[in-house]
Amino acid sequence: MKHLDALEISVEFGNQLVLDNVSLSIPHGKLIGLLGPNGAGKTTLVRALAGLQKLDSGHVELDEKPIPMFDQQLLSRRIAYLAQGAECGWPLAVERVVELGRTPYLHQRRRLDENDYSVIEKVMQDADISHLLGRTVSTLSGGEKTRVMLARALASEPEFLLADEPVASLDPLHQLEVMELLSNVARGGGAVVVVLHDLNLAMRFCDRVVLLNNGTLLADDVPEKVLNNEMLKRAYGIEAKFIDVEGGRWVLPWKAI
């Protein structure tokens, strides 16, 4: 089975240790939620998994091969990274932005083919942006832009999708739709790591939850074993109430400790 692995990685910014000897394995077929308070190291970790972050120690491997050994074009087919608040710097039409996700497949040809357009159409439908066809990205709301950039990432048909807070600017409907989309990507055999702050979205949709605090990994397990009062106190300094609804457990942050 294909794996993306962080092996004892550490990252320092100046004199601050942002990641401290973190190890994490990302297999196919799983939606993994990456949680933790602000400044815990979540963004740095997903950037490291994508091969975009310089490491001070440890390394990241894809199928037991260090990331730096991969051809960049091949790597961009296998791993897609959606940055927090990702923006398009040019006044392009929505469909053109999504088309850019097919760039890793154009090294031997200059134009998109029928298969490319089929993929583009599907991911636009999946991200609920087909109705934005012809619009310029600069005219879109923050939530619409987020879904366009998610469609662009999915257009590369990655084996591993690393998404940093993709639901942060979305309304409740589109939060649910995006999480369902990410879940379907994982169920289809892909692998997804998603940075979240919403404990209930993590509880409902994620197969595993990885909890960071101060650059260290506190827990890595199924949501029910990670999102408990002991771990929430250690990570966030809060106490929560738990409610069982329709066979699922819901987390209500209750008070600071």
Short mmCIF file of N, CA and C in Angstrom, two decimals, residues 59-211:
data_model
loop_
_atom_site.label_atom_id
_atom_site.label_comp_id
_atom_site.label_asym_id
_atom_site.label_seq_id
_atom_site.Cartn_x
_atom_site.Cartn_y
_atom_site.Cartn_z
N HIS A 59 13.14 13.27 7.92
CA HIS A 59 12.83 13.36 6.51
C HIS A 59 11.43 12.85 6.23
N VAL A 60 10.94 13.17 5.03
CA VAL A 60 9.63 12.72 4.57
C VAL A 60 9.84 11.76 3.41
N GLU A 61 9.12 10.64 3.44
CA GLU A 61 9.24 9.62 2.41
C GLU A 61 7.90 9.37 1.73
N LEU A 62 7.96 9.14 0.44
CA LEU A 62 6.81 8.69 -0.35
C LEU A 62 7.15 7.31 -0.87
N ASP A 63 6.38 6.32 -0.42
CA ASP A 63 6.67 4.93 -0.76
C ASP A 63 8.12 4.57 -0.44
N GLU A 64 8.57 4.98 0.75
CA GLU A 64 9.89 4.66 1.29
C GLU A 64 11.03 5.30 0.51
N LYS A 65 10.72 6.33 -0.28
CA LYS A 65 11.74 7.07 -1.03
C LYS A 65 11.69 8.52 -0.59
N PRO A 66 12.82 9.11 -0.20
CA PRO A 66 12.80 10.50 0.27
C PRO A 66 12.23 11.45 -0.79
N ILE A 67 11.40 12.36 -0.34
CA ILE A 67 10.73 13.31 -1.22
C ILE A 67 11.69 14.04 -2.16
N PRO A 68 12.86 14.52 -1.69
CA PRO A 68 13.75 15.27 -2.59
C PRO A 68 14.26 14.46 -3.78
N MET A 69 14.14 13.13 -3.73
CA MET A 69 14.64 12.30 -4.82
C MET A 69 13.65 12.21 -5.98
N PHE A 70 12.44 12.73 -5.81
CA PHE A 70 11.42 12.64 -6.86
C PHE A 70 11.56 13.78 -7.86
N ASP A 71 11.30 13.47 -9.12
CA ASP A 71 11.13 14.50 -10.13
C ASP A 71 9.94 15.37 -9.75
N GLN A 72 10.10 16.68 -9.82
CA GLN A 72 9.07 17.59 -9.33
C GLN A 72 7.75 17.42 -10.07
N GLN A 73 7.81 17.17 -11.38
CA GLN A 73 6.58 17.01 -12.15
C GLN A 73 5.84 15.74 -11.74
N LEU A 74 6.57 14.67 -11.52
CA LEU A 74 5.94 13.43 -11.06
C LEU A 74 5.38 13.62 -9.66
N LEU A 75 6.12 14.32 -8.81
CA LEU A 75 5.65 14.54 -7.44
C LEU A 75 4.37 15.35 -7.43
N SER A 76 4.26 16.33 -8.35
CA SER A 76 3.06 17.17 -8.38
C SER A 76 1.84 16.41 -8.89
N ARG A 77 2.04 15.26 -9.53
CA ARG A 77 0.90 14.40 -9.87
C ARG A 77 0.44 13.60 -8.67
N ARG A 78 1.36 13.29 -7.80
CA ARG A 78 1.05 12.38 -6.70
C ARG A 78 0.60 13.11 -5.44
N ILE A 79 1.12 14.32 -5.21
CA ILE A 79 0.78 15.07 -4.01
C ILE A 79 0.27 16.44 -4.40
N ALA A 80 -0.90 16.81 -3.90
CA ALA A 80 -1.45 18.15 -4.12
C ALA A 80 -1.57 18.83 -2.77
N TYR A 81 -1.18 20.11 -2.74
CA TYR A 81 -1.22 20.89 -1.51
C TYR A 81 -2.12 22.09 -1.72
N LEU A 82 -3.13 22.23 -0.89
CA LEU A 82 -4.03 23.39 -0.91
C LEU A 82 -3.71 24.24 0.30
N ALA A 83 -3.09 25.39 0.05
CA ALA A 83 -2.66 26.27 1.14
C ALA A 83 -3.85 26.95 1.79
N GLN A 84 -3.68 27.32 3.03
CA GLN A 84 -4.71 28.09 3.74
C GLN A 84 -4.91 29.43 3.04
N GLY A 85 -6.17 29.74 2.73
CA GLY A 85 -6.47 31.00 2.06
C GLY A 85 -5.84 31.10 0.69
N ALA A 86 -5.70 29.97 -0.02
CA ALA A 86 -5.05 29.95 -1.33
C ALA A 86 -5.72 30.93 -2.27
N GLU A 87 -4.90 31.69 -2.98
CA GLU A 87 -5.39 32.71 -3.90
C GLU A 87 -4.82 32.48 -5.29
N CYS A 88 -5.50 33.01 -6.28
CA CYS A 88 -4.98 33.04 -7.64
C CYS A 88 -4.51 34.47 -7.91
N GLY A 89 -3.25 34.62 -8.32
CA GLY A 89 -2.68 35.94 -8.49
C GLY A 89 -3.00 36.62 -9.81
N TRP A 90 -3.75 35.94 -10.67
CA TRP A 90 -4.07 36.50 -11.99
C TRP A 90 -5.59 36.58 -12.15
N PRO A 91 -6.08 37.53 -12.94
CA PRO A 91 -7.54 37.67 -13.15
C PRO A 91 -8.04 36.68 -14.20
N LEU A 92 -7.98 35.40 -13.83
CA LEU A 92 -8.34 34.33 -14.76
C LEU A 92 -9.79 33.90 -14.56
N ALA A 93 -10.36 33.32 -15.61
CA ALA A 93 -11.68 32.71 -15.49
C ALA A 93 -11.58 31.46 -14.61
N VAL A 94 -12.67 31.16 -13.93
CA VAL A 94 -12.70 30.02 -13.00
C VAL A 94 -12.21 28.74 -13.67
N GLU A 95 -12.73 28.44 -14.87
CA GLU A 95 -12.36 27.19 -15.52
C GLU A 95 -10.88 27.15 -15.88
N ARG A 96 -10.30 28.33 -16.17
CA ARG A 96 -8.87 28.38 -16.49
C ARG A 96 -8.04 28.06 -15.26
N VAL A 97 -8.47 28.56 -14.10
CA VAL A 97 -7.76 28.24 -12.86
C VAL A 97 -7.77 26.74 -12.61
N VAL A 98 -8.93 26.11 -12.79
CA VAL A 98 -9.03 24.67 -12.57
C VAL A 98 -8.18 23.91 -13.59
N GLU A 99 -8.14 24.40 -14.81
CA GLU A 99 -7.31 23.77 -15.86
C GLU A 99 -5.85 23.70 -15.45
N LEU A 100 -5.39 24.68 -14.68
CA LEU A 100 -3.99 24.70 -14.26
C LEU A 100 -3.63 23.47 -13.44
N GLY A 101 -4.63 22.84 -12.84
CA GLY A 101 -4.38 21.61 -12.10
C GLY A 101 -3.93 20.47 -12.97
N ARG A 102 -4.14 20.57 -14.28
CA ARG A 102 -3.71 19.52 -15.20
C ARG A 102 -2.29 19.73 -15.72
N THR A 103 -1.64 20.81 -15.30
CA THR A 103 -0.29 21.13 -15.79
C THR A 103 0.71 19.99 -15.64
N PRO A 104 0.69 19.21 -14.54
CA PRO A 104 1.68 18.13 -14.43
C PRO A 104 1.58 17.06 -15.52
N TYR A 105 0.48 17.05 -16.26
CA TYR A 105 0.30 16.03 -17.29
C TYR A 105 0.64 16.55 -18.69
N LEU A 106 1.13 17.77 -18.78
CA LEU A 106 1.32 18.38 -20.10
C LEU A 106 2.78 18.43 -20.54
N HIS A 107 3.65 17.65 -19.92
CA HIS A 107 5.06 17.72 -20.27
C HIS A 107 5.35 17.19 -21.67
N GLN A 108 4.52 16.30 -22.20
CA GLN A 108 4.75 15.75 -23.53
C GLN A 108 3.76 16.28 -24.57
N ARG A 109 2.87 17.15 -24.15
CA ARG A 109 1.91 17.75 -25.06
C ARG A 109 1.59 19.15 -24.57
N ARG A 110 1.19 20.00 -25.47
CA ARG A 110 1.00 21.40 -25.13
C ARG A 110 -0.44 21.76 -24.82
N ARG A 111 -1.37 20.91 -25.20
CA ARG A 111 -2.78 21.26 -25.05
C ARG A 111 -3.53 20.19 -24.25
N LEU A 112 -4.59 20.63 -23.61
CA LEU A 112 -5.46 19.70 -22.90
C LEU A 112 -6.17 18.80 -23.89
N ASP A 113 -6.40 17.56 -23.49
CA ASP A 113 -7.12 16.64 -24.37
C ASP A 113 -8.49 16.31 -23.77
N GLU A 114 -9.18 15.39 -24.40
CA GLU A 114 -10.54 15.06 -23.98
C GLU A 114 -10.58 14.55 -22.54
N ASN A 115 -9.60 13.75 -22.15
CA ASN A 115 -9.56 13.25 -20.78
C ASN A 115 -9.37 14.38 -19.78
N ASP A 116 -8.49 15.34 -20.12
CA ASP A 116 -8.27 16.48 -19.24
C ASP A 116 -9.57 17.24 -19.00
N TYR A 117 -10.29 17.51 -20.06
CA TYR A 117 -11.54 18.27 -19.93
C TYR A 117 -12.59 17.49 -19.15
N SER A 118 -12.57 16.16 -19.29
CA SER A 118 -13.49 15.34 -18.53
C SER A 118 -13.20 15.43 -17.03
N VAL A 119 -11.91 15.39 -16.68
CA VAL A 119 -11.51 15.52 -15.27
C VAL A 119 -11.90 16.89 -14.74
N ILE A 120 -11.65 17.92 -15.51
CA ILE A 120 -11.96 19.30 -15.11
C ILE A 120 -13.45 19.46 -14.86
N GLU A 121 -14.26 18.94 -15.75
CA GLU A 121 -15.71 19.04 -15.58
C GLU A 121 -16.17 18.34 -14.31
N LYS A 122 -15.60 17.17 -14.05
CA LYS A 122 -16.01 16.40 -12.87
C LYS A 122 -15.64 17.12 -11.58
N VAL A 123 -14.40 17.62 -11.48
CA VAL A 123 -14.00 18.24 -10.22
C VAL A 123 -14.74 19.56 -9.99
N MET A 124 -15.12 20.25 -11.08
CA MET A 124 -15.92 21.46 -10.92
C MET A 124 -17.30 21.12 -10.38
N GLN A 125 -17.86 20.02 -10.85
CA GLN A 125 -19.15 19.57 -10.33
C GLN A 125 -19.00 19.16 -8.87
N ASP A 126 -17.95 18.40 -8.56
CA ASP A 126 -17.74 17.92 -7.20
C ASP A 126 -17.57 19.07 -6.21
N ALA A 127 -16.89 20.13 -6.64
CA ALA A 127 -16.65 21.27 -5.76
C ALA A 127 -17.78 22.29 -5.81
N ASP A 128 -18.83 22.00 -6.56
CA ASP A 128 -20.00 22.88 -6.68
C ASP A 128 -19.62 24.27 -7.17
N ILE A 129 -18.86 24.29 -8.28
CA ILE A 129 -18.49 25.58 -8.88
C ILE A 129 -18.84 25.65 -10.36
N SER A 130 -19.58 24.67 -10.88
CA SER A 130 -19.92 24.68 -12.30
C SER A 130 -20.71 25.93 -12.68
N HIS A 131 -21.52 26.43 -11.75
CA HIS A 131 -22.31 27.62 -12.04
C HIS A 131 -21.47 28.89 -12.11
N LEU A 132 -20.19 28.79 -11.74
CA LEU A 132 -19.29 29.94 -11.79
C LEU A 132 -18.52 30.01 -13.11
N LEU A 133 -18.83 29.12 -14.03
CA LEU A 133 -18.16 29.08 -15.32
C LEU A 133 -18.19 30.46 -15.98
N GLY A 134 -17.01 30.92 -16.42
CA GLY A 134 -16.92 32.22 -17.08
C GLY A 134 -16.64 33.38 -16.15
N ARG A 135 -16.86 33.17 -14.84
CA ARG A 135 -16.58 34.24 -13.88
C ARG A 135 -15.07 34.39 -13.68
N THR A 136 -14.62 35.59 -13.42
CA THR A 136 -13.23 35.85 -13.08
C THR A 136 -13.05 35.65 -11.58
N VAL A 137 -11.95 35.01 -11.19
CA VAL A 137 -11.78 34.66 -9.79
C VAL A 137 -11.79 35.89 -8.89
N SER A 138 -11.35 37.02 -9.41
CA SER A 138 -11.31 38.24 -8.60
C SER A 138 -12.70 38.74 -8.22
N THR A 139 -13.75 38.21 -8.88
CA THR A 139 -15.12 38.62 -8.57
C THR A 139 -15.80 37.69 -7.58
N LEU A 140 -15.10 36.67 -7.12
CA LEU A 140 -15.72 35.64 -6.28
C LEU A 140 -15.59 35.98 -4.80
N SER A 141 -16.48 35.41 -4.01
CA SER A 141 -16.37 35.51 -2.56
C SER A 141 -15.22 34.63 -2.07
N GLY A 142 -14.84 34.81 -0.81
CA GLY A 142 -13.77 34.01 -0.25
C GLY A 142 -14.07 32.52 -0.29
N GLY A 143 -15.31 32.16 0.03
CA GLY A 143 -15.70 30.74 0.02
C GLY A 143 -15.69 30.17 -1.38
N GLU A 144 -16.14 30.95 -2.36
CA GLU A 144 -16.13 30.49 -3.74
C GLU A 144 -14.70 30.29 -4.23
N LYS A 145 -13.81 31.21 -3.89
CA LYS A 145 -12.41 31.07 -4.28
C LYS A 145 -11.80 29.80 -3.69
N THR A 146 -12.14 29.53 -2.43
CA THR A 146 -11.62 28.32 -1.78
C THR A 146 -12.04 27.07 -2.55
N ARG A 147 -13.29 27.02 -2.97
CA ARG A 147 -13.77 25.84 -3.69
C ARG A 147 -13.15 25.74 -5.08
N VAL A 148 -12.87 26.88 -5.70
CA VAL A 148 -12.18 26.87 -7.00
C VAL A 148 -10.76 26.31 -6.83
N MET A 149 -10.07 26.76 -5.79
CA MET A 149 -8.70 26.28 -5.58
C MET A 149 -8.68 24.81 -5.17
N LEU A 150 -9.72 24.36 -4.47
CA LEU A 150 -9.83 22.94 -4.15
C LEU A 150 -10.03 22.13 -5.43
N ALA A 151 -10.89 22.63 -6.33
CA ALA A 151 -11.09 21.94 -7.60
C ALA A 151 -9.79 21.88 -8.39
N ARG A 152 -9.02 22.96 -8.36
CA ARG A 152 -7.73 22.96 -9.05
C ARG A 152 -6.82 21.86 -8.49
N ALA A 153 -6.77 21.74 -7.15
CA ALA A 153 -5.94 20.69 -6.54
C ALA A 153 -6.42 19.31 -6.94
N LEU A 154 -7.74 19.10 -6.95
CA LEU A 154 -8.29 17.79 -7.31
C LEU A 154 -8.08 17.47 -8.79
N ALA A 155 -7.95 18.50 -9.62
CA ALA A 155 -7.78 18.28 -11.06
C ALA A 155 -6.49 17.55 -11.40
N SER A 156 -5.52 17.59 -10.50
CA SER A 156 -4.28 16.85 -10.74
C SER A 156 -4.42 15.37 -10.39
N GLU A 157 -5.61 14.97 -9.94
CA GLU A 157 -5.88 13.58 -9.55
C GLU A 157 -4.80 13.03 -8.61
N PRO A 158 -4.54 13.74 -7.52
CA PRO A 158 -3.44 13.34 -6.63
C PRO A 158 -3.75 12.08 -5.86
N GLU A 159 -2.71 11.37 -5.52
CA GLU A 159 -2.85 10.23 -4.62
C GLU A 159 -2.96 10.72 -3.17
N PHE A 160 -2.33 11.86 -2.89
CA PHE A 160 -2.35 12.44 -1.55
C PHE A 160 -2.76 13.90 -1.67
N LEU A 161 -3.84 14.27 -1.00
CA LEU A 161 -4.31 15.65 -0.98
C LEU A 161 -4.09 16.21 0.42
N LEU A 162 -3.36 17.31 0.50
CA LEU A 162 -3.04 17.96 1.77
C LEU A 162 -3.71 19.33 1.76
N ALA A 163 -4.74 19.49 2.58
CA ALA A 163 -5.57 20.70 2.54
C ALA A 163 -5.51 21.42 3.89
N ASP A 164 -5.06 22.68 3.85
CA ASP A 164 -4.89 23.46 5.07
C ASP A 164 -6.10 24.36 5.28
N GLU A 165 -6.96 24.00 6.20
CA GLU A 165 -8.18 24.73 6.56
C GLU A 165 -9.06 25.07 5.35
N PRO A 166 -9.45 24.09 4.58
CA PRO A 166 -10.24 24.37 3.38
C PRO A 166 -11.68 24.80 3.67
N VAL A 167 -12.17 24.60 4.89
CA VAL A 167 -13.55 24.97 5.19
C VAL A 167 -13.64 26.23 6.04
N ALA A 168 -12.51 26.88 6.30
CA ALA A 168 -12.49 28.00 7.24
C ALA A 168 -13.38 29.16 6.79
N SER A 169 -13.48 29.41 5.49
CA SER A 169 -14.24 30.57 5.02
C SER A 169 -15.58 30.19 4.42
N LEU A 170 -16.01 28.96 4.63
CA LEU A 170 -17.22 28.47 3.98
C LEU A 170 -18.43 28.55 4.91
N ASP A 171 -19.61 28.69 4.32
CA ASP A 171 -20.85 28.63 5.08
C ASP A 171 -21.12 27.18 5.47
N PRO A 172 -22.05 26.93 6.41
CA PRO A 172 -22.27 25.56 6.90
C PRO A 172 -22.58 24.55 5.80
N LEU A 173 -23.38 24.94 4.81
CA LEU A 173 -23.70 24.00 3.73
C LEU A 173 -22.45 23.57 3.00
N HIS A 174 -21.62 24.53 2.61
CA HIS A 174 -20.44 24.18 1.84
C HIS A 174 -19.35 23.54 2.71
N GLN A 175 -19.36 23.80 4.00
CA GLN A 175 -18.47 23.05 4.89
C GLN A 175 -18.80 21.56 4.82
N LEU A 176 -20.08 21.26 4.93
CA LEU A 176 -20.50 19.85 4.86
C LEU A 176 -20.19 19.25 3.50
N GLU A 177 -20.45 20.00 2.44
CA GLU A 177 -20.21 19.48 1.09
C GLU A 177 -18.73 19.23 0.84
N VAL A 178 -17.88 20.15 1.30
CA VAL A 178 -16.44 19.95 1.10
C VAL A 178 -15.94 18.77 1.92
N MET A 179 -16.41 18.63 3.15
CA MET A 179 -15.98 17.48 3.94
C MET A 179 -16.46 16.17 3.35
N GLU A 180 -17.68 16.17 2.80
CA GLU A 180 -18.18 14.97 2.13
C GLU A 180 -17.34 14.67 0.89
N LEU A 181 -16.94 15.71 0.16
CA LEU A 181 -16.09 15.53 -1.01
C LEU A 181 -14.74 14.94 -0.61
N LEU A 182 -14.13 15.49 0.43
CA LEU A 182 -12.84 14.96 0.88
C LEU A 182 -12.98 13.51 1.36
N SER A 183 -14.10 13.23 2.03
CA SER A 183 -14.35 11.85 2.47
C SER A 183 -14.49 10.92 1.28
N ASN A 184 -15.16 11.37 0.23
CA ASN A 184 -15.32 10.54 -0.96
C ASN A 184 -13.99 10.31 -1.67
N VAL A 185 -13.11 11.31 -1.65
CA VAL A 185 -11.77 11.13 -2.23
C VAL A 185 -11.05 10.00 -1.51
N ALA A 186 -11.13 10.00 -0.18
CA ALA A 186 -10.49 8.95 0.59
C ALA A 186 -11.15 7.60 0.35
N ARG A 187 -12.49 7.57 0.33
CA ARG A 187 -13.19 6.31 0.09
C ARG A 187 -12.86 5.75 -1.30
N GLY A 188 -12.55 6.63 -2.22
CA GLY A 188 -12.20 6.19 -3.57
C GLY A 188 -10.78 5.67 -3.68
N GLY A 189 -10.05 5.63 -2.57
CA GLY A 189 -8.71 5.07 -2.58
C GLY A 189 -7.61 6.10 -2.44
N GLY A 190 -7.97 7.38 -2.39
CA GLY A 190 -6.96 8.41 -2.19
C GLY A 190 -6.63 8.55 -0.71
N ALA A 191 -5.84 9.55 -0.41
CA ALA A 191 -5.51 9.86 0.98
C ALA A 191 -5.63 11.36 1.16
N VAL A 192 -6.25 11.78 2.25
CA VAL A 192 -6.49 13.20 2.49
C VAL A 192 -6.04 13.55 3.91
N VAL A 193 -5.26 14.62 4.01
CA VAL A 193 -4.96 15.22 5.30
C VAL A 193 -5.57 16.60 5.28
N VAL A 194 -6.43 16.89 6.25
CA VAL A 194 -7.13 18.17 6.28
C VAL A 194 -6.92 18.83 7.64
N VAL A 195 -6.44 20.07 7.61
CA VAL A 195 -6.30 20.86 8.85
C VAL A 195 -7.66 21.44 9.20
N LEU A 196 -8.07 21.21 10.45
CA LEU A 196 -9.39 21.65 10.90
C LEU A 196 -9.30 22.32 12.26
N HIS A 197 -10.26 23.22 12.51
CA HIS A 197 -10.47 23.74 13.86
C HIS A 197 -11.82 23.28 14.41
N ASP A 198 -12.70 22.82 13.54
CA ASP A 198 -14.03 22.40 13.97
C ASP A 198 -13.97 20.96 14.48
N LEU A 199 -14.14 20.81 15.78
CA LEU A 199 -14.03 19.48 16.39
C LEU A 199 -15.13 18.55 15.91
N ASN A 200 -16.32 19.08 15.65
CA ASN A 200 -17.42 18.23 15.22
C ASN A 200 -17.25 17.72 13.79
N LEU A 201 -16.71 18.55 12.91
CA LEU A 201 -16.42 18.06 11.56
C LEU A 201 -15.38 16.95 11.62
N ALA A 202 -14.39 17.11 12.48
CA ALA A 202 -13.38 16.06 12.64
C ALA A 202 -14.00 14.78 13.19
N MET A 203 -14.87 14.93 14.19
CA MET A 203 -15.51 13.76 14.79
C MET A 203 -16.39 13.04 13.78
N ARG A 204 -17.09 13.79 12.95
CA ARG A 204 -18.06 13.18 12.04
C ARG A 204 -17.41 12.56 10.81
N PHE A 205 -16.40 13.24 10.24
CA PHE A 205 -15.92 12.82 8.92
C PHE A 205 -14.57 12.10 8.93
N CYS A 206 -13.74 12.33 9.92
CA CYS A 206 -12.36 11.83 9.84
C CYS A 206 -12.25 10.38 10.30
N ASP A 207 -11.39 9.64 9.62
CA ASP A 207 -11.08 8.27 10.03
C ASP A 207 -10.07 8.27 11.17
N ARG A 208 -9.17 9.24 11.12
CA ARG A 208 -8.17 9.41 12.18
C ARG A 208 -8.04 10.89 12.50
N VAL A 209 -7.64 11.16 13.71
CA VAL A 209 -7.37 12.53 14.12
C VAL A 209 -5.95 12.58 14.70
N VAL A 210 -5.18 13.53 14.19
CA VAL A 210 -3.83 13.78 14.70
C VAL A 210 -3.89 15.11 15.46
N LEU A 211 -3.51 15.09 16.72
CA LEU A 211 -3.61 16.27 17.57
C LEU A 211 -2.20 16.77 17.91
#
